[in-house]
Amino acid sequence: MHASKGDRLVMHGRVVGQQEQVVEIIEVLGPDGTPPYRVRAENGHETIMSPGPDTVVDHRRTADEG
C-alpha cells in the first residue's frame, strides 16, 4: 500500500450493514508512502494506523496535478 498526505483511506465494512469509514492521511510515517499513517477522522479524532486488507487508498489530486 502506498499513499500520500491528503489521500483518504476507505475501510469497508466487514459485516452486512456496517458502513464504510473514511479517514484522511495527515502524515505518512513509513518510508516511500508505506504505513503507518497518521490519520484524521471526520469528527476530528487523530490516530496512527496500519491499514488492513479491507482498506483502499482514495488518491486525491490537487489543482496543480490537473
CSV table of C-alpha atoms in Angstrom, one decimal:
chain,number,residue,atom,x,y,z
A,1,MET,CA,0.0,0.0,0.0
A,2,HIS,CA,1.3,3.4,-1.0
A,3,ALA,CA,-0.3,6.7,-0.1
A,4,SER,CA,0.5,10.4,0.3
A,5,LYS,CA,-0.6,13.2,2.6
A,6,GLY,CA,-4.1,14.3,1.7
A,7,ASP,CA,-5.2,10.8,0.4
A,8,ARG,CA,-8.1,9.1,2.1
A,9,LEU,CA,-8.3,5.6,3.4
A,10,VAL,CA,-11.6,3.9,2.9
A,11,MET,CA,-12.2,1.0,5.2
A,12,HIS,CA,-15.0,-1.3,4.0
A,13,GLY,CA,-17.5,-2.7,6.5
A,14,ARG,CA,-16.7,-6.3,7.4
A,15,VAL,CA,-20.3,-7.4,8.0
A,16,VAL,CA,-23.6,-6.6,6.3
A,17,GLY,CA,-25.0,-3.3,7.4
A,18,GLN,CA,-21.7,-1.9,8.6
A,19,GLN,CA,-20.8,1.4,6.9
A,20,GLU,CA,-17.5,2.4,5.4
A,21,GLN,CA,-15.2,4.5,7.5
A,22,VAL,CA,-13.2,7.2,5.7
A,23,VAL,CA,-10.2,9.0,7.2
A,24,GLU,CA,-7.7,11.5,5.8
A,25,ILE,CA,-4.0,10.9,5.9
A,26,ILE,CA,-2.3,13.8,7.5
A,27,GLU,CA,1.2,12.3,7.8
A,28,VAL,CA,3.0,9.4,6.2
A,29,LEU,CA,5.3,7.8,8.8
A,30,GLY,CA,6.6,4.9,6.8
A,31,PRO,CA,9.3,5.0,4.0
A,32,ASP,CA,8.2,5.8,0.4
A,33,GLY,CA,4.4,6.2,1.3
A,34,THR,CA,4.0,3.0,3.2
A,35,PRO,CA,2.3,2.6,6.5
A,36,PRO,CA,1.9,3.5,9.3
A,37,TYR,CA,-0.1,6.7,8.7
A,38,ARG,CA,-1.3,9.4,11.0
A,39,VAL,CA,-4.9,9.9,10.1
A,40,ARG,CA,-7.8,12.2,11.0
A,41,ALA,CA,-11.5,11.1,11.0
A,42,GLU,CA,-14.4,13.4,10.1
A,43,ASN,CA,-15.1,14.0,13.8
A,44,GLY,CA,-11.5,15.4,14.3
A,45,HIS,CA,-10.1,12.3,16.1
A,46,GLU,CA,-6.5,11.6,15.1
A,47,THR,CA,-4.7,8.3,15.4
A,48,ILE,CA,-1.8,6.3,13.9
A,49,MET,CA,-2.8,3.2,11.9
A,50,SER,CA,-1.5,0.5,9.6
A,51,PRO,CA,-4.5,-0.4,7.3
A,52,GLY,CA,-5.7,-3.9,6.9
A,53,PRO,CA,-6.7,-5.8,3.7
A,54,ASP,CA,-10.2,-4.3,3.8
A,55,THR,CA,-8.8,-0.8,3.2
A,56,VAL,CA,-8.3,1.0,-0.1
A,57,VAL,CA,-6.5,4.3,-0.8
A,58,ASP,CA,-8.5,7.1,-2.5
A,59,HIS,CA,-5.8,9.2,-4.1
A,60,ARG,CA,-6.7,12.8,-4.1
A,61,ARG,CA,-5.5,15.1,-6.9
A,62,THR,CA,-4.5,18.7,-6.2
A,63,ALA,CA,-5.3,21.6,-8.6
A,64,ASP,CA,-1.6,21.5,-9.6
A,65,GLU,CA,-1.8,17.9,-10.8
A,66,GLY,CA,-4.6,18.5,-13.2
